[in-house]
PDB file of C-alpha atoms in Angstrom:
ATOM      1  CA  MET F   1      20.782 -30.390 170.527  1.00 56.00           C
ATOM      2  CA  ASN F   2      24.342 -29.041 170.849  1.00 68.00           C
ATOM      3  CA  THR F   3      25.554 -26.695 173.601  1.00 71.00           C
ATOM      4  CA  ALA F   4      25.229 -23.561 171.450  1.00 76.00           C
ATOM      5  CA  LEU F   5      21.565 -24.207 170.664  1.00 83.00           C
ATOM      6  CA  LYS F   6      20.830 -25.187 174.261  1.00 84.00           C
ATOM      7  CA  SER F   7      22.413 -21.988 175.557  1.00 86.00           C
ATOM      8  CA  LEU F   8      20.366 -19.904 173.089  1.00 89.00           C
ATOM      9  CA  ALA F   9      17.195 -21.697 174.180  1.00 89.00           C
ATOM     10  CA  TRP F  10      17.911 -21.032 177.849  1.00 90.00           C
ATOM     11  CA  SER F  11      18.815 -17.424 177.083  1.00 91.00           C
ATOM     12  CA  ALA F  12      15.354 -17.097 175.515  1.00 92.00           C
ATOM     13  CA  VAL F  13      13.819 -18.604 178.670  1.00 92.00           C
ATOM     14  CA  ALA F  14      15.803 -16.175 180.839  1.00 92.00           C
ATOM     15  CA  LEU F  15      14.559 -13.267 178.698  1.00 91.00           C
ATOM     16  CA  LEU F  16      10.942 -14.421 179.037  1.00 91.00           C
ATOM     17  CA  MET F  17      11.342 -14.739 182.814  1.00 90.00           C
ATOM     18  CA  LEU F  18      12.799 -11.243 182.954  1.00 89.00           C
ATOM     19  CA  LEU F  19       9.980  -9.802 180.836  1.00 89.00           C
ATOM     20  CA  SER F  20       7.412 -11.444 183.113  1.00 88.00           C
ATOM     21  CA  VAL F  21       8.603  -9.280 186.027  1.00 84.00           C
ATOM     22  CA  ALA F  22       6.518  -6.437 184.573  1.00 79.00           C
ATOM     23  CA  THR F  23       3.350  -8.610 184.428  1.00 82.00           C
ATOM     24  CA  PRO F  24       0.876  -9.939 187.027  1.00 79.00           C
ATOM     25  CA  LEU F  25       2.643 -13.309 186.702  1.00 80.00           C
ATOM     26  CA  SER F  26       5.682 -11.933 188.521  1.00 80.00           C
ATOM     27  CA  GLY F  27       4.538 -13.417 191.849  1.00 80.00           C
ATOM     28  CA  ILE F  28       5.094 -16.879 190.358  1.00 84.00           C
ATOM     29  CA  THR F  29       7.877 -16.366 187.820  1.00 86.00           C
ATOM     30  CA  ILE F  30      10.097 -14.568 190.357  1.00 88.00           C
ATOM     31  CA  PHE F  31      10.752 -17.998 191.894  1.00 90.00           C
ATOM     32  CA  LEU F  32      11.809 -19.337 188.470  1.00 91.00           C
ATOM     33  CA  LEU F  33      14.026 -16.434 187.432  1.00 91.00           C
ATOM     34  CA  MET F  34      17.273 -17.899 188.790  1.00 94.00           C
ATOM     35  CA  THR F  35      16.932 -21.276 187.060  1.00 94.00           C
ATOM     36  CA  PRO F  36      17.858 -20.256 183.479  1.00 94.00           C
ATOM     37  CA  MET F  37      20.790 -18.185 184.772  1.00 94.00           C
ATOM     38  CA  VAL F  38      22.082 -21.091 186.882  1.00 95.00           C
ATOM     39  CA  VAL F  39      21.731 -23.450 183.914  1.00 93.00           C
ATOM     40  CA  LEU F  40      23.518 -21.032 181.575  1.00 93.00           C
ATOM     41  CA  TYR F  41      26.425 -20.484 183.981  1.00 94.00           C
ATOM     42  CA  THR F  42      26.822 -24.226 184.532  1.00 93.00           C
ATOM     43  CA  MET F  43      26.782 -24.972 180.786  1.00 91.00           C
ATOM     44  CA  LEU F  44      28.979 -22.093 179.597  1.00 90.00           C
ATOM     45  CA  ARG F  45      32.373 -20.586 180.258  1.00 91.00           C
ATOM     46  CA  PRO F  46      32.281 -17.318 182.285  1.00 91.00           C
ATOM     47  CA  VAL F  47      33.000 -15.084 179.259  1.00 93.00           C
ATOM     48  CA  SER F  48      30.281 -16.716 177.134  1.00 92.00           C
ATOM     49  CA  PHE F  49      27.874 -16.487 180.080  1.00 93.00           C
ATOM     50  CA  ALA F  50      28.635 -12.758 180.440  1.00 94.00           C
ATOM     51  CA  VAL F  51      27.889 -12.199 176.737  1.00 94.00           C
ATOM     52  CA  HIS F  52      24.546 -14.028 176.994  1.00 93.00           C
ATOM     53  CA  ILE F  53      23.528 -12.094 180.128  1.00 93.00           C
ATOM     54  CA  ALA F  54      24.488  -8.754 178.514  1.00 93.00           C
ATOM     55  CA  CYS F  55      22.358  -9.541 175.440  1.00 93.00           C
ATOM     56  CA  ILE F  56      19.420 -10.618 177.629  1.00 92.00           C
ATOM     57  CA  ALA F  57      19.645  -7.392 179.675  1.00 90.00           C
ATOM     58  CA  VAL F  58      19.776  -5.162 176.583  1.00 91.00           C
ATOM     59  CA  LEU F  59      16.824  -6.917 174.923  1.00 92.00           C
ATOM     60  CA  ALA F  60      14.734  -6.807 178.108  1.00 89.00           C
ATOM     61  CA  PHE F  61      15.433  -3.095 178.543  1.00 88.00           C
ATOM     62  CA  LEU F  62      14.535  -2.306 174.926  1.00 88.00           C
ATOM     63  CA  ILE F  63      11.344  -4.400 174.942  1.00 89.00           C
ATOM     64  CA  LEU F  64       9.987  -3.216 178.313  1.00 84.00           C
ATOM     65  CA  GLY F  65      10.781   0.467 177.899  1.00 79.00           C
ATOM     66  CA  SER F  66       9.811   2.310 181.093  1.00 75.00           C
ATOM     67  CA  SER F  67       9.555  -0.977 183.018  1.00 78.00           C
ATOM     68  CA  GLY F  68      12.988  -2.104 181.851  1.00 79.00           C
ATOM     69  CA  ALA F  69      14.809  -0.659 184.873  1.00 84.00           C
ATOM     70  CA  LEU F  70      12.587  -2.667 187.253  1.00 81.00           C
ATOM     71  CA  ALA F  71      13.194  -5.911 185.362  1.00 84.00           C
ATOM     72  CA  LEU F  72      16.959  -5.353 185.262  1.00 88.00           C
ATOM     73  CA  THR F  73      16.987  -4.599 188.986  1.00 87.00           C
ATOM     74  CA  PHE F  74      15.428  -7.994 189.688  1.00 86.00           C
ATOM     75  CA  GLY F  75      17.710  -9.662 187.158  1.00 88.00           C
ATOM     76  CA  PHE F  76      20.913  -8.276 188.674  1.00 91.00           C
ATOM     77  CA  PHE F  77      19.654  -9.057 192.195  1.00 91.00           C
ATOM     78  CA  PHE F  78      19.409 -12.754 191.316  1.00 93.00           C
ATOM     79  CA  LEU F  79      22.567 -12.794 189.192  1.00 93.00           C
ATOM     80  CA  VAL F  80      25.046 -13.201 192.082  1.00 94.00           C
ATOM     81  CA  PRO F  81      23.378 -16.221 193.770  1.00 95.00           C
ATOM     82  CA  SER F  82      22.817 -17.779 190.320  1.00 95.00           C
ATOM     83  CA  ILE F  83      26.509 -17.490 189.460  1.00 96.00           C
ATOM     84  CA  VAL F  84      27.557 -18.904 192.839  1.00 96.00           C
ATOM     85  CA  MET F  85      25.173 -21.872 192.597  1.00 95.00           C
ATOM     86  CA  GLY F  86      26.261 -22.550 188.999  1.00 94.00           C
ATOM     87  CA  HIS F  87      29.927 -22.373 190.012  1.00 94.00           C
ATOM     88  CA  LEU F  88      29.344 -24.860 192.837  1.00 94.00           C
ATOM     89  CA  TYR F  89      27.583 -27.220 190.410  1.00 93.00           C
ATOM     90  CA  LYS F  90      30.652 -27.076 188.160  1.00 92.00           C
ATOM     91  CA  LYS F  91      32.811 -27.984 191.164  1.00 91.00           C
ATOM     92  CA  ARG F  92      30.523 -30.978 191.927  1.00 90.00           C
ATOM     93  CA  VAL F  93      29.797 -29.650 195.415  1.00 91.00           C
ATOM     94  CA  ALA F  94      27.150 -31.504 197.454  1.00 90.00           C
ATOM     95  CA  ALA F  95      23.571 -30.346 196.901  1.00 90.00           C
ATOM     96  CA  LYS F  96      23.102 -29.509 200.590  1.00 89.00           C
ATOM     97  CA  THR F  97      26.036 -27.083 200.436  1.00 92.00           C
ATOM     98  CA  VAL F  98      24.790 -25.486 197.197  1.00 93.00           C
ATOM     99  CA  VAL F  99      21.321 -24.863 198.623  1.00 93.00           C
ATOM    100  CA  THR F 100      22.715 -23.582 201.928  1.00 92.00           C
ATOM    101  CA  VAL F 101      25.110 -21.148 200.234  1.00 94.00           C
ATOM    102  CA  GLY F 102      22.384 -19.973 197.851  1.00 94.00           C
ATOM    103  CA  PHE F 103      20.016 -19.451 200.789  1.00 93.00           C
ATOM    104  CA  ILE F 104      22.588 -17.435 202.764  1.00 93.00           C
ATOM    105  CA  ILE F 105      23.459 -15.182 199.805  1.00 94.00           C
ATOM    106  CA  LEU F 106      19.795 -14.524 198.981  1.00 93.00           C
ATOM    107  CA  LEU F 107      18.974 -13.777 202.621  1.00 91.00           C
ATOM    108  CA  ALA F 108      21.970 -11.448 202.983  1.00 91.00           C
ATOM    109  CA  GLN F 109      20.954  -9.590 199.824  1.00 91.00           C
ATOM    110  CA  LEU F 110      17.321  -9.257 200.925  1.00 88.00           C
ATOM    111  CA  VAL F 111      18.286  -7.964 204.371  1.00 84.00           C
ATOM    112  CA  THR F 112      20.833  -5.530 202.902  1.00 86.00           C
ATOM    113  CA  GLU F 113      18.399  -4.204 200.299  1.00 83.00           C
ATOM    114  CA  LEU F 114      15.625  -3.798 202.845  1.00 78.00           C
ATOM    115  CA  THR F 115      17.930  -2.028 205.302  1.00 77.00           C
ATOM    116  CA  LEU F 116      19.310   0.370 202.691  1.00 78.00           C
ATOM    117  CA  PHE F 117      15.837   1.055 201.334  1.00 73.00           C
ATOM    118  CA  SER F 118      14.397   1.846 204.780  1.00 70.00           C
ATOM    119  CA  ILE F 119      17.369   4.086 205.690  1.00 72.00           C
ATOM    120  CA  GLN F 120      17.420   5.945 202.381  1.00 69.00           C
ATOM    121  CA  TYR F 121      13.702   6.685 202.356  1.00 64.00           C
ATOM    122  CA  ASP F 122      13.171   6.720 206.150  1.00 65.00           C
ATOM    123  CA  ILE F 123      10.240   4.308 205.890  1.00 63.00           C
ATOM    124  CA  ASP F 124       8.212   3.076 208.843  1.00 64.00           C
ATOM    125  CA  PHE F 125       7.078  -0.292 207.472  1.00 65.00           C
ATOM    126  CA  THR F 126       4.441  -0.782 210.161  1.00 63.00           C
ATOM    127  CA  ALA F 127       2.848   2.603 209.419  1.00 67.00           C
ATOM    128  CA  GLN F 128       3.036   2.049 205.650  1.00 67.00           C
ATOM    129  CA  LEU F 129       1.377  -1.371 205.857  1.00 66.00           C
ATOM    130  CA  ALA F 130      -1.264  -0.062 208.262  1.00 68.00           C
ATOM    131  CA  SER F 131      -2.020   2.885 205.963  1.00 71.00           C
ATOM    132  CA  PHE F 132      -2.297   0.638 202.907  1.00 68.00           C
ATOM    133  CA  LEU F 133      -4.639  -1.821 204.652  1.00 67.00           C
ATOM    134  CA  ASP F 134      -6.731   0.970 206.150  1.00 69.00           C
ATOM    135  CA  GLU F 135      -7.316   2.423 202.675  1.00 69.00           C
ATOM    136  CA  ARG F 136      -8.416  -0.981 201.356  1.00 66.00           C
ATOM    137  CA  ILE F 137     -10.811  -1.469 204.301  1.00 66.00           C
ATOM    138  CA  GLN F 138     -12.353   1.955 203.734  1.00 69.00           C
ATOM    139  CA  GLU F 139     -12.839   1.187 200.031  1.00 67.00           C
ATOM    140  CA  LEU F 140     -14.582  -2.109 200.863  1.00 66.00           C
ATOM    141  CA  GLN F 141     -16.785  -0.425 203.457  1.00 65.00           C
ATOM    142  CA  ALA F 142     -17.710   2.368 201.018  1.00 70.00           C
ATOM    143  CA  SER F 143     -18.873  -0.245 198.503  1.00 69.00           C
ATOM    144  CA  ASN F 144     -20.796  -2.129 201.247  1.00 68.00           C
ATOM    145  CA  MET F 145     -18.622  -5.207 200.722  1.00 61.00           C
ATOM    146  CA  LEU F 146     -17.409  -5.074 204.319  1.00 59.00           C
ATOM    147  CA  THR F 147     -19.371  -4.301 207.459  1.00 62.00           C
ATOM    148  CA  GLY F 148     -18.579  -4.079 211.155  1.00 61.00           C
ATOM    149  CA  ASP F 149     -15.997  -2.271 213.242  1.00 60.00           C
ATOM    150  CA  TRP F 150     -12.500  -2.733 211.839  1.00 60.00           C
ATOM    151  CA  ALA F 151     -10.856   0.039 213.856  1.00 56.00           C
ATOM    152  CA  GLY F 152      -7.312  -0.856 214.837  1.00 63.00           C
ATOM    153  CA  THR F 153      -7.206  -3.882 212.518  1.00 66.00           C
ATOM    154  CA  ALA F 154      -4.884  -2.216 210.014  1.00 62.00           C
ATOM    155  CA  GLN F 155      -2.366  -1.197 212.693  1.00 65.00           C
ATOM    156  CA  ALA F 156      -2.439  -4.635 214.328  1.00 70.00           C
ATOM    157  CA  PHE F 157      -1.928  -6.325 210.951  1.00 66.00           C
ATOM    158  CA  GLY F 158       0.989  -4.028 210.111  1.00 66.00           C
ATOM    159  CA  GLU F 159       2.679  -4.810 213.420  1.00 66.00           C
ATOM    160  CA  ALA F 160       2.110  -8.561 212.927  1.00 65.00           C
ATOM    161  CA  VAL F 161       3.669  -8.536 209.447  1.00 66.00           C
ATOM    162  CA  VAL F 162       6.717  -6.584 210.658  1.00 67.00           C
ATOM    163  CA  ARG F 163       7.163  -9.075 213.523  1.00 68.00           C
ATOM    164  CA  LEU F 164       7.048 -11.898 210.965  1.00 69.00           C
ATOM    165  CA  LEU F 165       9.413 -10.116 208.552  1.00 76.00           C
ATOM    166  CA  PRO F 166      12.592 -12.041 209.537  1.00 78.00           C
ATOM    167  CA  MET F 167      10.693 -15.307 209.129  1.00 78.00           C
ATOM    168  CA  LEU F 168       9.221 -14.240 205.784  1.00 81.00           C
ATOM    169  CA  LEU F 169      12.643 -13.182 204.453  1.00 85.00           C
ATOM    170  CA  MET F 170      14.188 -16.513 205.436  1.00 87.00           C
ATOM    171  CA  LEU F 171      11.260 -18.476 204.025  1.00 86.00           C
ATOM    172  CA  CYS F 172      11.445 -16.571 200.729  1.00 89.00           C
ATOM    173  CA  SER F 173      15.222 -17.150 200.483  1.00 91.00           C
ATOM    174  CA  PHE F 174      14.820 -20.839 201.303  1.00 91.00           C
ATOM    175  CA  LEU F 175      12.087 -21.334 198.686  1.00 91.00           C
ATOM    176  CA  LEU F 176      14.110 -19.517 196.030  1.00 94.00           C
ATOM    177  CA  ALA F 177      17.178 -21.682 196.729  1.00 94.00           C
ATOM    178  CA  ILE F 178      15.328 -25.002 196.961  1.00 93.00           C
ATOM    179  CA  ILE F 179      13.120 -24.410 193.889  1.00 93.00           C
ATOM    180  CA  THR F 180      16.089 -23.240 191.815  1.00 94.00           C
ATOM    181  CA  HIS F 181      18.106 -26.303 192.808  1.00 94.00           C
ATOM    182  CA  GLY F 182      15.257 -28.729 192.139  1.00 92.00           C
ATOM    183  CA  ILE F 183      14.471 -27.434 188.643  1.00 93.00           C
ATOM    184  CA  SER F 184      18.092 -26.721 187.633  1.00 93.00           C
ATOM    185  CA  ARG F 185      19.151 -30.244 188.595  1.00 91.00           C
ATOM    186  CA  LYS F 186      16.492 -31.802 186.348  1.00 90.00           C
ATOM    187  CA  VAL F 187      17.298 -29.473 183.443  1.00 89.00           C
ATOM    188  CA  LEU F 188      21.055 -30.066 183.708  1.00 89.00           C
ATOM    189  CA  ALA F 189      20.470 -33.835 183.809  1.00 87.00           C
ATOM    190  CA  TRP F 190      18.682 -33.551 180.436  1.00 85.00           C
ATOM    191  CA  SER F 191      21.814 -31.816 179.143  1.00 80.00           C
ATOM    192  CA  GLY F 192      24.080 -34.589 180.384  1.00 82.00           C
ATOM    193  CA  ILE F 193      25.393 -32.651 183.397  1.00 85.00           C
ATOM    194  CA  VAL F 194      25.041 -34.669 186.607  1.00 84.00           C
ATOM    195  CA  VAL F 195      24.197 -32.667 189.726  1.00 85.00           C
ATOM    196  CA  SER F 196      23.792 -34.367 193.093  1.00 84.00           C
ATOM    197  CA  GLY F 197      20.344 -34.248 194.646  1.00 84.00           C
ATOM    198  CA  LEU F 198      19.206 -33.492 198.173  1.00 84.00           C
ATOM    199  CA  THR F 199      18.234 -36.315 200.455  1.00 86.00           C
ATOM    200  CA  PRO F 200      14.437 -36.619 200.843  1.00 88.00           C
ATOM    201  CA  MET F 201      13.102 -33.973 203.207  1.00 88.00           C
ATOM    202  CA  ARG F 202      11.645 -36.656 205.461  1.00 89.00           C
ATOM    203  CA  SER F 203      15.214 -37.666 206.420  1.00 89.00           C
ATOM    204  CA  TRP F 204      16.403 -34.146 207.281  1.00 89.00           C
ATOM    205  CA  MET F 205      17.530 -33.796 210.890  1.00 90.00           C
ATOM    206  CA  LEU F 206      19.176 -30.938 212.728  1.00 89.00           C
ATOM    207  CA  PRO F 207      22.100 -31.847 215.029  1.00 89.00           C
ATOM    208  CA  LYS F 208      21.100 -32.088 218.696  1.00 89.00           C
ATOM    209  CA  SER F 209      23.610 -29.333 219.430  1.00 89.00           C
ATOM    210  CA  THR F 210      21.062 -26.951 217.858  1.00 90.00           C
ATOM    211  CA  VAL F 211      18.847 -27.484 220.906  1.00 91.00           C
ATOM    212  CA  LEU F 212      21.753 -26.645 223.244  1.00 92.00           C
ATOM    213  CA  LEU F 213      22.440 -23.488 221.228  1.00 90.00           C
ATOM    214  CA  TYR F 214      18.748 -22.593 221.491  1.00 90.00           C
ATOM    215  CA  VAL F 215      18.831 -22.960 225.295  1.00 90.00           C
ATOM    216  CA  ILE F 216      21.989 -20.821 225.530  1.00 90.00           C
ATOM    217  CA  VAL F 217      20.441 -18.098 223.369  1.00 86.00           C
ATOM    218  CA  TRP F 218      17.329 -17.920 225.540  1.00 86.00           C
ATOM    219  CA  ILE F 219      19.394 -17.838 228.737  1.00 87.00           C
ATOM    220  CA  ILE F 220      21.213 -14.816 227.290  1.00 84.00           C
ATOM    221  CA  GLN F 221      17.880 -13.282 226.288  1.00 80.00           C
ATOM    222  CA  PHE F 222      16.461 -13.550 229.800  1.00 82.00           C
ATOM    223  CA  SER F 223      19.652 -12.442 231.535  1.00 81.00           C
ATOM    224  CA  MET F 224      20.080  -9.235 229.519  1.00 74.00           C
ATOM    225  CA  PRO F 225      18.054  -6.063 230.131  1.00 70.00           C
ATOM    226  CA  ALA F 226      15.520  -5.075 227.473  1.00 65.00           C
ATOM    227  CA  ASN F 227      16.906  -3.065 224.511  1.00 62.00           C
ATOM    228  CA  SER F 228      20.469  -3.734 225.642  1.00 63.00           C
ATOM    229  CA  ALA F 229      23.242  -2.768 223.178  1.00 60.00           C
ATOM    230  CA  ASN F 230      25.544  -5.422 224.656  1.00 67.00           C
ATOM    231  CA  PHE F 231      27.205  -7.650 222.019  1.00 62.00           C
ATOM    232  CA  TRP F 232      25.707 -10.843 223.440  1.00 69.00           C
ATOM    233  CA  ALA F 233      22.237  -9.306 223.614  1.00 70.00           C
ATOM    234  CA  VAL F 234      22.428  -8.215 219.968  1.00 69.00           C
ATOM    235  CA  ALA F 235      23.829 -11.597 218.913  1.00 72.00           C
ATOM    236  CA  SER F 236      21.043 -13.477 220.692  1.00 76.00           C
ATOM    237  CA  ASP F 237      18.377 -11.163 219.225  1.00 74.00           C
ATOM    238  CA  ASN F 238      19.621 -12.076 215.756  1.00 74.00           C
ATOM    239  CA  ALA F 239      19.992 -15.778 216.562  1.00 82.00           C
ATOM    240  CA  VAL F 240      16.393 -16.222 217.758  1.00 83.00           C
ATOM    241  CA  PRO F 241      14.650 -15.826 214.352  1.00 84.00           C
ATOM    242  CA  VAL F 242      17.295 -18.002 212.678  1.00 85.00           C
ATOM    243  CA  LEU F 243      16.804 -20.847 215.174  1.00 88.00           C
ATOM    244  CA  ASP F 244      13.044 -20.357 214.996  1.00 89.00           C
ATOM    245  CA  PHE F 245      13.201 -20.808 211.218  1.00 89.00           C
ATOM    246  CA  LEU F 246      15.445 -23.879 211.460  1.00 90.00           C
ATOM    247  CA  PHE F 247      13.050 -25.579 213.870  1.00 93.00           C
ATOM    248  CA  ARG F 248      10.124 -24.862 211.533  1.00 92.00           C
ATOM    249  CA  ILE F 249      12.018 -26.499 208.682  1.00 92.00           C
ATOM    250  CA  GLN F 250      12.678 -29.426 211.015  1.00 93.00           C
ATOM    251  CA  ALA F 251       8.960 -29.581 211.866  1.00 93.00           C
ATOM    252  CA  LEU F 252       8.133 -29.660 208.148  1.00 93.00           C
ATOM    253  CA  ALA F 253      10.632 -32.502 207.682  1.00 93.00           C
ATOM    254  CA  PHE F 254       8.889 -34.349 210.534  1.00 93.00           C
ATOM    255  CA  PHE F 255       5.515 -34.041 208.795  1.00 93.00           C
ATOM    256  CA  PHE F 256       7.029 -35.317 205.531  1.00 92.00           C
ATOM    257  CA  TYR F 257       8.393 -38.265 207.520  1.00 92.00           C
ATOM    258  CA  LEU F 258       4.959 -38.850 209.080  1.00 91.00           C
ATOM    259  CA  ALA F 259       3.287 -38.666 205.673  1.00 91.00           C
ATOM    260  CA  HIS F 260       5.749 -41.264 204.358  1.00 89.00           C
ATOM    261  CA  GLN F 261       5.125 -43.602 207.292  1.00 88.00           C
ATOM    262  CA  LYS F 262       1.347 -43.244 207.077  1.00 86.00           C
ATOM    263  CA  LYS F 263       1.328 -43.440 203.269  1.00 87.00           C
ATOM    264  CA  TRP F 264      -0.236 -39.980 203.001  1.00 89.00           C
ATOM    265  CA  SER F 265       0.094 -37.792 199.933  1.00 89.00           C
ATOM    266  CA  ASN F 266       2.929 -35.236 200.022  1.00 85.00           C
ATOM    267  CA  VAL F 267       0.226 -32.598 199.587  1.00 90.00           C
ATOM    268  CA  VAL F 268      -0.594 -33.032 203.297  1.00 90.00           C
ATOM    269  CA  PRO F 269       2.748 -31.742 204.703  1.00 90.00           C
ATOM    270  CA  VAL F 270       2.806 -29.011 202.036  1.00 88.00           C
ATOM    271  CA  LEU F 271      -0.575 -27.764 203.295  1.00 91.00           C
ATOM    272  CA  ILE F 272       0.612 -28.082 206.900  1.00 90.00           C
ATOM    273  CA  ALA F 273       3.548 -25.814 206.020  1.00 88.00           C
ATOM    274  CA  ILE F 274       1.203 -22.811 205.725  1.00 87.00           C
ATOM    275  CA  PRO F 275       0.143 -22.636 209.397  1.00 89.00           C
ATOM    276  CA  LEU F 276       3.552 -23.993 210.407  1.00 88.00           C
ATOM    277  CA  PHE F 277       5.284 -20.812 209.247  1.00 85.00           C
ATOM    278  CA  LEU F 278       2.528 -18.440 210.386  1.00 81.00           C
ATOM    279  CA  ILE F 279       1.616 -19.662 213.885  1.00 84.00           C
ATOM    280  CA  GLN F 280       4.389 -18.870 216.349  1.00 82.00           C
ATOM    281  CA  PRO F 281       4.255 -21.822 218.827  1.00 87.00           C
ATOM    282  CA  LEU F 282       4.390 -24.490 216.104  1.00 90.00           C
ATOM    283  CA  TYR F 283       8.184 -24.227 215.889  1.00 90.00           C
ATOM    284  CA  LEU F 284       8.160 -26.333 219.080  1.00 91.00           C
ATOM    285  CA  ILE F 285       7.315 -29.397 216.971  1.00 92.00           C
ATOM    286  CA  GLY F 286      10.681 -29.084 215.250  1.00 92.00           C
ATOM    287  CA  LEU F 287      12.398 -28.435 218.575  1.00 92.00           C
ATOM    288  CA  LEU F 288      10.919 -31.616 220.050  1.00 92.00           C
ATOM    289  CA  ASP F 289      11.753 -33.639 216.926  1.00 91.00           C
ATOM    290  CA  THR F 290      15.370 -32.517 217.225  1.00 91.00           C
ATOM    291  CA  ALA F 291      15.670 -33.044 220.979  1.00 90.00           C
ATOM    292  CA  PHE F 292      13.834 -36.365 221.364  1.00 87.00           C
ATOM    293  CA  PRO F 293      13.504 -39.565 219.294  1.00 79.00           C
ATOM    294  CA  LEU F 294       9.895 -38.866 218.251  1.00 79.00           C
ATOM    295  CA  ARG F 295      10.297 -40.728 214.981  1.00 83.00           C
ATOM    296  CA  ARG F 296      11.051 -44.026 216.740  1.00 80.00           C
ATOM    297  CA  TYR F 297       7.535 -43.990 218.154  1.00 78.00           C
ATOM    298  CA  PHE F 298       6.060 -43.834 214.655  1.00 75.00           C
ATOM    299  CA  ASP F 299       8.491 -46.507 213.435  1.00 70.00           C
ATOM    300  CA  LYS F 300       7.000 -48.888 215.996  1.00 53.00           C
ATOM    301  CA  LYS F 301       3.489 -47.960 214.922  1.00 51.00           C
TER     302      LYS F 301
END
């Protein structure tokens, strides 16, 4: 299949992904939406890519009608990181750099969009989540599908989700970048375009300086008064969730390493990832794996 036919095929895939945004499948296909755009940008020249994207946008808008604006919003949101990742693939940049840059752009976009949305509409996310959950609980109780005293549950859940929001945003950005890279690399290989792969996750290791940075950040945290507007206080407040996320990724890498050593299925660390990103103290596993030679112990075993 020549380049023209391949580009048309991937334009059709991109259109289908965009149309799926208006369906219940969106929770899954949203993580696949960037792949056809990355593939198209890597295969085509910028002008040809722009023509394909314009045609896809017009067709999606015409087909979806009232839902077209929503689909295009998602499409344009993912367009920038897709172009950047595709451009880096053309430059033969290392996979680790491509994924990192894609992750940072996605995270920056998510944070910016969320901030602008909350400012524009003056939304209290905790109250909104609590109200939504409270309505669902009342509906279940009215239909006798739920019994007992659930007072205060909705508010507590809303507060918990908001506390986890930085972690959830980073996790979502990471998954989008890593899934897009993994699938795009395979697809581009079928088209004769070689893209470097990531090293196996079991071999990932943060530099030990990350632990020193973590200690410095917490020293600043404890030495500054609560709600301080001081530059260092604000910087440390923003650094904490980032370091927390990095240590959780390191912990996941440790469990992939353990699964490899023990000959376990890779399903095991994938399942472990669920509590790993939801239970706060578990980031310490990644911290310990970075600070100490834990893996040597399992090598001996």
